[in-house]
Amino acid sequence: MTTEEVFSFENIYRAYLYTRKGKRDKECVARYGFHAMEAVNHSKLLIRDRRYKIGDYYKFSVYYPKERTIMAPPFRDRVIQRCLCEQVLMPVIERHLIFDTYACRVGKGTHAGLERTEEFFKRHYRKHGADGWVIKGDISKYFYSINHEILKNNLRPLLKEYDVWWIVEQIIDSTEGNGIPLGNQSSQWFANFYLSKFDHFVKEKLKIKYYIHYMDDWVAVVENKEEAKQKLETMKIFLEEELKLKTNKKTQIFPLKNGVDFLGFHVYITNSGKVIRKIRTASKKAMKRKMKSFKKKYKEGEMAGDAIKRSYESWKGHASHGDCYGLIKEMGMLYKDIFKKGDGINGTSNW
């Protein structure tokens, strides 16, 4: 497929419509949208003539759940990256991923990953009871550690049918040294692909049947402690030698009955075979702090009731995928307490 076919006017414009969703009130989006037809056509011509260059990133930091530096590309580049992802990266990379990798894929996600983890626990229990071991893996500073040359060497052969490598290479090398920007949509697909070689090694060489992967985290269930220790050591060697990656201190082995922290929940199995999911303690404490902060900001007029409601409903939806009835009830009381004076959301009483 030629560059012109991938980056046709129709494909770029469709990417623009998706990229602007939920962001139309932002200045850069509004400015692009005011001359959208001309902006799309200009990008198309730049790419056709191979004069397209990545713009400078806007850097900022986020501090929850941990401190990270986000590098956001200009809106024009976000549109082009979405087009590239939809037309090339997503269909090509999808074909090379194992079934049980759950980040940034249609029909997957954290909640599907939790369901699959529970299924693996139950399958193991039916064969071996609760006497098993869990390998919990976590890559140290994953996005910042991805090696450009290894990524390019592994990815380039897969894109030979598309005349887009000059853009892909430009995006990968838009940062110096190792690492890919957290703010790029393409980075999600590059990150998924980079560890696919490890995924296939675990499934096909180590023969670990109950293995699930979500971005830089993975969980595997094996029969005994000695196997867990040996398999984990082999995994670490592969990661360092083949992908130049290291695991962090969260990478450990646990008895299956003790459970594991994964995808925002602590997941464990009882002696009767029932799988329990509880919101992790750190996440519980963080949400309680957030509710107290919401109350203060709402009282002082710094935060609208609708914004508080959206945040609370989002958390409640996530918590509902676990065994969290008591916690949801407790958070509901804290939520109601924010508006207890009768000046509820949008100035009306909701309770």
PDB file of C-alpha atoms in Angstrom, residues 108-343:
ATOM      1  CA  LYS A 108      -9.745  -6.402  25.640  1.00  0.00           C
ATOM      2  CA  GLY A 109      -8.837  -3.942  28.414  1.00  0.00           C
ATOM      3  CA  THR A 110      -8.445  -4.184  32.190  1.00  0.00           C
ATOM      4  CA  HIS A 111     -11.806  -5.733  32.987  1.00  0.00           C
ATOM      5  CA  ALA A 112     -11.495  -8.421  30.295  1.00  0.00           C
ATOM      6  CA  GLY A 113      -8.004  -9.055  31.678  1.00  0.00           C
ATOM      7  CA  LEU A 114      -9.433  -9.535  35.172  1.00  0.00           C
ATOM      8  CA  GLU A 115     -11.972 -12.029  33.853  1.00  0.00           C
ATOM      9  CA  ARG A 116      -9.209 -13.964  32.106  1.00  0.00           C
ATOM     10  CA  THR A 117      -7.033 -13.951  35.248  1.00  0.00           C
ATOM     11  CA  GLU A 118      -9.947 -15.352  37.250  1.00  0.00           C
ATOM     12  CA  GLU A 119     -10.475 -18.015  34.578  1.00  0.00           C
ATOM     13  CA  PHE A 120      -6.807 -19.057  34.799  1.00  0.00           C
ATOM     14  CA  PHE A 121      -6.980 -19.279  38.598  1.00  0.00           C
ATOM     15  CA  LYS A 122     -10.067 -21.503  38.361  1.00  0.00           C
ATOM     16  CA  ARG A 123      -8.539 -23.736  35.674  1.00  0.00           C
ATOM     17  CA  HIS A 124      -5.478 -24.267  37.829  1.00  0.00           C
ATOM     18  CA  TYR A 125      -7.656 -24.964  40.872  1.00  0.00           C
ATOM     19  CA  ARG A 126      -9.638 -27.667  39.052  1.00  0.00           C
ATOM     20  CA  LYS A 127      -6.400 -29.538  38.345  1.00  0.00           C
ATOM     21  CA  HIS A 128      -4.230 -28.773  41.367  1.00  0.00           C
ATOM     22  CA  GLY A 129      -6.375 -27.097  44.014  1.00  0.00           C
ATOM     23  CA  ALA A 130      -5.134 -23.904  45.644  1.00  0.00           C
ATOM     24  CA  ASP A 131      -1.561 -25.256  45.821  1.00  0.00           C
ATOM     25  CA  GLY A 132       0.058 -23.270  43.031  1.00  0.00           C
ATOM     26  CA  TRP A 133       2.422 -20.338  42.563  1.00  0.00           C
ATOM     27  CA  VAL A 134       2.049 -17.019  40.806  1.00  0.00           C
ATOM     28  CA  ILE A 135       4.812 -15.194  38.948  1.00  0.00           C
ATOM     29  CA  LYS A 136       4.163 -11.453  38.963  1.00  0.00           C
ATOM     30  CA  GLY A 137       6.318  -9.447  36.560  1.00  0.00           C
ATOM     31  CA  ASP A 138       6.738  -5.707  36.141  1.00  0.00           C
ATOM     32  CA  ILE A 139       9.143  -3.998  33.728  1.00  0.00           C
ATOM     33  CA  SER A 140      11.208  -1.181  35.206  1.00  0.00           C
ATOM     34  CA  LYS A 141      10.432   2.162  33.480  1.00  0.00           C
ATOM     35  CA  TYR A 142       9.099   0.311  30.454  1.00  0.00           C
ATOM     36  CA  PHE A 143       8.239   3.134  28.031  1.00  0.00           C
ATOM     37  CA  TYR A 144      11.488   4.928  28.850  1.00  0.00           C
ATOM     38  CA  SER A 145      13.552   1.749  28.305  1.00  0.00           C
ATOM     39  CA  ILE A 146      12.369   0.597  24.875  1.00  0.00           C
ATOM     40  CA  ASN A 147      15.417   0.339  22.619  1.00  0.00           C
ATOM     41  CA  HIS A 148      14.879   2.114  19.302  1.00  0.00           C
ATOM     42  CA  GLU A 149      17.103  -0.168  17.248  1.00  0.00           C
ATOM     43  CA  ILE A 150      15.590  -3.382  18.596  1.00  0.00           C
ATOM     44  CA  LEU A 151      12.076  -2.010  18.004  1.00  0.00           C
ATOM     45  CA  LYS A 152      12.910  -0.951  14.458  1.00  0.00           C
ATOM     46  CA  ASN A 153      14.706  -4.201  13.590  1.00  0.00           C
ATOM     47  CA  ASN A 154      11.758  -6.296  14.782  1.00  0.00           C
ATOM     48  CA  LEU A 155       9.045  -4.072  13.302  1.00  0.00           C
ATOM     49  CA  ARG A 156      10.415  -3.106   9.903  1.00  0.00           C
ATOM     50  CA  PRO A 157      10.015  -6.547   8.226  1.00  0.00           C
ATOM     51  CA  LEU A 158       6.325  -6.542   9.112  1.00  0.00           C
ATOM     52  CA  LEU A 159       5.696  -3.234   7.324  1.00  0.00           C
ATOM     53  CA  LYS A 160       7.316  -4.079   3.979  1.00  0.00           C
ATOM     54  CA  GLU A 161       3.922  -3.999   2.227  1.00  0.00           C
ATOM     55  CA  TYR A 162       3.393  -0.378   3.317  1.00  0.00           C
ATOM     56  CA  ASP A 163       5.382   2.603   2.072  1.00  0.00           C
ATOM     57  CA  VAL A 164       5.324   4.312   5.468  1.00  0.00           C
ATOM     58  CA  TRP A 165       8.583   3.292   7.117  1.00  0.00           C
ATOM     59  CA  TRP A 166      10.059   6.792   6.759  1.00  0.00           C
ATOM     60  CA  ILE A 167       7.254   8.151   8.969  1.00  0.00           C
ATOM     61  CA  VAL A 168       7.370   5.247  11.441  1.00  0.00           C
ATOM     62  CA  GLU A 169      11.126   5.638  11.856  1.00  0.00           C
ATOM     63  CA  GLN A 170      10.758   9.385  12.319  1.00  0.00           C
ATOM     64  CA  ILE A 171       8.206   8.853  15.115  1.00  0.00           C
ATOM     65  CA  ILE A 172      10.358   6.227  16.873  1.00  0.00           C
ATOM     66  CA  ASP A 173      13.466   8.433  16.690  1.00  0.00           C
ATOM     67  CA  SER A 174      11.639  11.621  17.710  1.00  0.00           C
ATOM     68  CA  THR A 175      13.207  11.213  21.158  1.00  0.00           C
ATOM     69  CA  GLU A 176      16.926  10.842  21.783  1.00  0.00           C
ATOM     70  CA  GLY A 177      18.373   7.654  23.207  1.00  0.00           C
ATOM     71  CA  ASN A 178      16.017   4.958  24.454  1.00  0.00           C
ATOM     72  CA  GLY A 179      12.338   5.298  25.153  1.00  0.00           C
ATOM     73  CA  ILE A 180       9.128   6.287  23.397  1.00  0.00           C
ATOM     74  CA  PRO A 181       6.808   9.158  24.420  1.00  0.00           C
ATOM     75  CA  LEU A 182       3.888   8.280  26.671  1.00  0.00           C
ATOM     76  CA  GLY A 183       1.753  10.880  24.869  1.00  0.00           C
ATOM     77  CA  ASN A 184       1.906   9.245  21.431  1.00  0.00           C
ATOM     78  CA  GLN A 185      -0.900   6.931  20.341  1.00  0.00           C
ATOM     79  CA  SER A 186       1.660   5.009  18.285  1.00  0.00           C
ATOM     80  CA  SER A 187       3.607   4.332  21.492  1.00  0.00           C
ATOM     81  CA  GLN A 188       0.804   2.090  22.750  1.00  0.00           C
ATOM     82  CA  TRP A 189       1.179  -0.134  19.710  1.00  0.00           C
ATOM     83  CA  PHE A 190       4.968  -0.012  19.741  1.00  0.00           C
ATOM     84  CA  ALA A 191       4.919  -1.007  23.428  1.00  0.00           C
ATOM     85  CA  ASN A 192       2.511  -3.876  22.810  1.00  0.00           C
ATOM     86  CA  PHE A 193       4.639  -5.112  19.933  1.00  0.00           C
ATOM     87  CA  TYR A 194       7.992  -4.738  21.706  1.00  0.00           C
ATOM     88  CA  LEU A 195       7.064  -7.324  24.352  1.00  0.00           C
ATOM     89  CA  SER A 196       5.314  -9.671  21.909  1.00  0.00           C
ATOM     90  CA  LYS A 197       8.596 -11.505  21.395  1.00  0.00           C
ATOM     91  CA  PHE A 198       8.694 -12.136  25.147  1.00  0.00           C
ATOM     92  CA  ASP A 199       5.036 -13.245  25.140  1.00  0.00           C
ATOM     93  CA  HIS A 200       5.705 -15.841  22.453  1.00  0.00           C
ATOM     94  CA  PHE A 201       8.806 -17.031  24.329  1.00  0.00           C
ATOM     95  CA  VAL A 202       6.772 -17.547  27.523  1.00  0.00           C
ATOM     96  CA  LYS A 203       3.943 -19.380  25.764  1.00  0.00           C
ATOM     97  CA  GLU A 204       5.897 -21.390  23.186  1.00  0.00           C
ATOM     98  CA  LYS A 205       9.314 -22.028  24.769  1.00  0.00           C
ATOM     99  CA  LEU A 206       8.577 -21.989  28.498  1.00  0.00           C
ATOM    100  CA  LYS A 207       5.194 -23.647  27.848  1.00  0.00           C
ATOM    101  CA  ILE A 208       3.397 -21.593  30.485  1.00  0.00           C
ATOM    102  CA  LYS A 209      -0.282 -22.053  29.748  1.00  0.00           C
ATOM    103  CA  TYR A 210      -1.744 -19.650  32.285  1.00  0.00           C
ATOM    104  CA  TYR A 211      -0.020 -16.406  31.327  1.00  0.00           C
ATOM    105  CA  ILE A 212      -1.564 -12.965  30.875  1.00  0.00           C
ATOM    106  CA  HIS A 213       0.100  -9.684  29.936  1.00  0.00           C
ATOM    107  CA  TYR A 214      -1.028  -6.056  30.227  1.00  0.00           C
ATOM    108  CA  MET A 215       1.470  -3.492  28.887  1.00  0.00           C
ATOM    109  CA  ASP A 216       4.441  -3.680  31.329  1.00  0.00           C
ATOM    110  CA  ASP A 217       2.855  -6.160  33.798  1.00  0.00           C
ATOM    111  CA  TRP A 218       2.326  -9.879  33.526  1.00  0.00           C
ATOM    112  CA  VAL A 219       1.029 -12.741  35.639  1.00  0.00           C
ATOM    113  CA  ALA A 220       1.680 -16.461  35.215  1.00  0.00           C
ATOM    114  CA  VAL A 221       0.374 -19.405  37.247  1.00  0.00           C
ATOM    115  CA  VAL A 222       2.555 -22.520  37.622  1.00  0.00           C
ATOM    116  CA  GLU A 223       2.400 -25.672  39.749  1.00  0.00           C
ATOM    117  CA  ASN A 224       5.115 -25.228  42.368  1.00  0.00           C
ATOM    118  CA  LYS A 225       7.633 -22.849  43.909  1.00  0.00           C
ATOM    119  CA  GLU A 226      10.714 -24.338  42.263  1.00  0.00           C
ATOM    120  CA  GLU A 227       9.136 -24.044  38.814  1.00  0.00           C
ATOM    121  CA  ALA A 228       8.150 -20.443  39.560  1.00  0.00           C
ATOM    122  CA  LYS A 229      11.707 -19.546  40.580  1.00  0.00           C
ATOM    123  CA  GLN A 230      13.271 -21.198  37.526  1.00  0.00           C
ATOM    124  CA  LYS A 231      10.786 -19.749  35.049  1.00  0.00           C
ATOM    125  CA  LEU A 232      11.106 -16.239  36.479  1.00  0.00           C
ATOM    126  CA  GLU A 233      14.904 -16.357  36.256  1.00  0.00           C
ATOM    127  CA  THR A 234      14.678 -17.505  32.626  1.00  0.00           C
ATOM    128  CA  MET A 235      12.236 -14.697  31.877  1.00  0.00           C
ATOM    129  CA  LYS A 236      14.593 -12.088  33.343  1.00  0.00           C
ATOM    130  CA  ILE A 237      17.511 -13.377  31.274  1.00  0.00           C
ATOM    131  CA  PHE A 238      15.447 -13.281  28.070  1.00  0.00           C
ATOM    132  CA  LEU A 239      14.227  -9.745  28.740  1.00  0.00           C
ATOM    133  CA  GLU A 240      17.728  -8.433  29.380  1.00  0.00           C
ATOM    134  CA  GLU A 241      19.497 -10.255  26.550  1.00  0.00           C
ATOM    135  CA  GLU A 242      16.858  -9.937  23.819  1.00  0.00           C
ATOM    136  CA  LEU A 243      15.081  -6.682  24.667  1.00  0.00           C
ATOM    137  CA  LYS A 244      17.475  -4.801  26.991  1.00  0.00           C
ATOM    138  CA  LEU A 245      14.787  -4.597  29.682  1.00  0.00           C
ATOM    139  CA  LYS A 246      14.962  -5.091  33.430  1.00  0.00           C
ATOM    140  CA  THR A 247      12.281  -5.965  35.947  1.00  0.00           C
ATOM    141  CA  ASN A 248      11.665  -3.938  39.102  1.00  0.00           C
ATOM    142  CA  LYS A 249      11.169  -4.905  42.738  1.00  0.00           C
ATOM    143  CA  LYS A 250       7.489  -5.687  42.168  1.00  0.00           C
ATOM    144  CA  THR A 251       8.596  -8.763  40.208  1.00  0.00           C
ATOM    145  CA  GLN A 252       8.199 -11.668  42.627  1.00  0.00           C
ATOM    146  CA  ILE A 253       6.644 -15.084  43.117  1.00  0.00           C
ATOM    147  CA  PHE A 254       3.726 -15.734  45.485  1.00  0.00           C
ATOM    148  CA  PRO A 255       1.693 -18.715  46.666  1.00  0.00           C
ATOM    149  CA  LEU A 256      -1.524 -18.766  44.636  1.00  0.00           C
ATOM    150  CA  LYS A 257      -3.649 -18.679  47.796  1.00  0.00           C
ATOM    151  CA  ASN A 258      -1.968 -15.360  48.764  1.00  0.00           C
ATOM    152  CA  GLY A 259      -3.132 -13.780  45.526  1.00  0.00           C
ATOM    153  CA  VAL A 260      -1.545 -11.074  43.392  1.00  0.00           C
ATOM    154  CA  ASP A 261      -1.969  -7.357  42.698  1.00  0.00           C
ATOM    155  CA  PHE A 262      -2.960  -6.985  39.056  1.00  0.00           C
ATOM    156  CA  LEU A 263      -4.962  -4.462  37.027  1.00  0.00           C
ATOM    157  CA  GLY A 264      -5.927  -2.392  40.050  1.00  0.00           C
ATOM    158  CA  PHE A 265      -7.210  -5.307  42.149  1.00  0.00           C
ATOM    159  CA  HIS A 266      -5.823  -7.849  44.575  1.00  0.00           C
ATOM    160  CA  VAL A 267      -6.944 -11.201  43.139  1.00  0.00           C
ATOM    161  CA  TYR A 268      -6.821 -14.397  45.188  1.00  0.00           C
ATOM    162  CA  ILE A 269      -8.490 -17.796  45.408  1.00  0.00           C
ATOM    163  CA  THR A 270     -10.008 -19.445  48.484  1.00  0.00           C
ATOM    164  CA  ASN A 271      -9.627 -23.068  49.526  1.00  0.00           C
ATOM    165  CA  SER A 272     -13.111 -23.692  48.109  1.00  0.00           C
ATOM    166  CA  GLY A 273     -12.058 -22.406  44.663  1.00  0.00           C
ATOM    167  CA  LYS A 274     -13.819 -19.047  44.779  1.00  0.00           C
ATOM    168  CA  VAL A 275     -11.835 -16.200  43.186  1.00  0.00           C
ATOM    169  CA  ILE A 276     -12.032 -12.882  45.056  1.00  0.00           C
ATOM    170  CA  ARG A 277     -11.172  -9.468  43.660  1.00  0.00           C
ATOM    171  CA  LYS A 278     -10.605  -6.557  46.021  1.00  0.00           C
ATOM    172  CA  ILE A 279      -9.532  -3.005  45.188  1.00  0.00           C
ATOM    173  CA  ARG A 280      -5.895  -2.660  46.214  1.00  0.00           C
ATOM    174  CA  THR A 281      -5.289  -0.913  49.548  1.00  0.00           C
ATOM    175  CA  ALA A 282      -3.238   1.868  47.936  1.00  0.00           C
ATOM    176  CA  SER A 283      -6.034   2.548  45.440  1.00  0.00           C
ATOM    177  CA  LYS A 284      -8.621   2.643  48.232  1.00  0.00           C
ATOM    178  CA  LYS A 285      -6.627   5.198  50.189  1.00  0.00           C
ATOM    179  CA  ALA A 286      -6.004   7.274  47.066  1.00  0.00           C
ATOM    180  CA  MET A 287      -9.725   7.420  46.243  1.00  0.00           C
ATOM    181  CA  LYS A 288     -10.602   8.455  49.795  1.00  0.00           C
ATOM    182  CA  ARG A 289      -8.056  11.273  49.584  1.00  0.00           C
ATOM    183  CA  LYS A 290      -9.526  12.305  46.252  1.00  0.00           C
ATOM    184  CA  MET A 291     -13.067  12.455  47.694  1.00  0.00           C
ATOM    185  CA  LYS A 292     -11.867  14.699  50.530  1.00  0.00           C
ATOM    186  CA  SER A 293     -10.133  16.904  47.978  1.00  0.00           C
ATOM    187  CA  PHE A 294     -13.320  17.045  45.878  1.00  0.00           C
ATOM    188  CA  LYS A 295     -15.311  18.208  48.900  1.00  0.00           C
ATOM    189  CA  LYS A 296     -12.886  21.045  49.587  1.00  0.00           C
ATOM    190  CA  LYS A 297     -12.701  22.138  45.941  1.00  0.00           C
ATOM    191  CA  TYR A 298     -16.479  21.978  45.519  1.00  0.00           C
ATOM    192  CA  LYS A 299     -17.049  24.051  48.654  1.00  0.00           C
ATOM    193  CA  GLU A 300     -14.575  26.670  47.449  1.00  0.00           C
ATOM    194  CA  GLY A 301     -16.008  26.754  43.935  1.00  0.00           C
ATOM    195  CA  GLU A 302     -12.875  25.309  42.325  1.00  0.00           C
ATOM    196  CA  MET A 303     -14.598  22.209  40.949  1.00  0.00           C
ATOM    197  CA  ALA A 304     -18.012  21.669  39.380  1.00  0.00           C
ATOM    198  CA  GLY A 305     -20.408  19.031  40.648  1.00  0.00           C
ATOM    199  CA  ASP A 306     -20.655  17.405  37.229  1.00  0.00           C
ATOM    200  CA  ALA A 307     -16.893  16.830  37.127  1.00  0.00           C
ATOM    201  CA  ILE A 308     -17.021  15.216  40.576  1.00  0.00           C
ATOM    202  CA  LYS A 309     -19.889  12.993  39.470  1.00  0.00           C
ATOM    203  CA  ARG A 310     -18.006  11.818  36.368  1.00  0.00           C
ATOM    204  CA  SER A 311     -14.931  10.940  38.399  1.00  0.00           C
ATOM    205  CA  TYR A 312     -16.953   9.108  41.048  1.00  0.00           C
ATOM    206  CA  GLU A 313     -19.045   7.173  38.515  1.00  0.00           C
ATOM    207  CA  SER A 314     -15.884   6.148  36.653  1.00  0.00           C
ATOM    208  CA  TRP A 315     -14.332   4.797  39.876  1.00  0.00           C
ATOM    209  CA  LYS A 316     -17.605   3.100  40.846  1.00  0.00           C
ATOM    210  CA  GLY A 317     -17.780   1.399  37.451  1.00  0.00           C
ATOM    211  CA  HIS A 318     -14.254   0.073  37.917  1.00  0.00           C
ATOM    212  CA  ALA A 319     -14.880  -1.081  41.503  1.00  0.00           C
ATOM    213  CA  SER A 320     -18.056  -2.888  40.430  1.00  0.00           C
ATOM    214  CA  HIS A 321     -15.865  -5.430  38.634  1.00  0.00           C
ATOM    215  CA  GLY A 322     -14.620  -6.627  42.005  1.00  0.00           C
ATOM    216  CA  ASP A 323     -16.072  -7.918  45.265  1.00  0.00           C
ATOM    217  CA  CYS A 324     -16.360  -4.404  46.661  1.00  0.00           C
ATOM    218  CA  TYR A 325     -19.941  -3.943  47.884  1.00  0.00           C
ATOM    219  CA  GLY A 326     -18.890  -2.514  51.258  1.00  0.00           C
ATOM    220  CA  LEU A 327     -16.268  -0.219  49.755  1.00  0.00           C
ATOM    221  CA  ILE A 328     -18.661   1.111  47.097  1.00  0.00           C
ATOM    222  CA  LYS A 329     -21.207   1.824  49.839  1.00  0.00           C
ATOM    223  CA  GLU A 330     -18.571   3.638  51.908  1.00  0.00           C
ATOM    224  CA  MET A 331     -17.453   5.756  48.930  1.00  0.00           C
ATOM    225  CA  GLY A 332     -21.078   6.498  48.134  1.00  0.00           C
ATOM    226  CA  MET A 333     -21.503   8.025  51.572  1.00  0.00           C
ATOM    227  CA  LEU A 334     -18.395  10.168  51.054  1.00  0.00           C
ATOM    228  CA  TYR A 335     -19.762  11.235  47.677  1.00  0.00           C
ATOM    229  CA  LYS A 336     -23.133  12.239  49.178  1.00  0.00           C
ATOM    230  CA  ASP A 337     -21.333  14.113  51.940  1.00  0.00           C
ATOM    231  CA  ILE A 338     -19.842  16.473  49.348  1.00  0.00           C
ATOM    232  CA  PHE A 339     -23.342  17.807  48.594  1.00  0.00           C
ATOM    233  CA  LYS A 340     -24.919  17.326  52.023  1.00  0.00           C
ATOM    234  CA  LYS A 341     -25.978  20.978  52.395  1.00  0.00           C
ATOM    235  CA  GLY A 342     -28.567  20.569  49.669  1.00  0.00           C
ATOM    236  CA  ASP A 343     -26.477  22.427  47.087  1.00  0.00           C
TER     237      ASP A 343
END
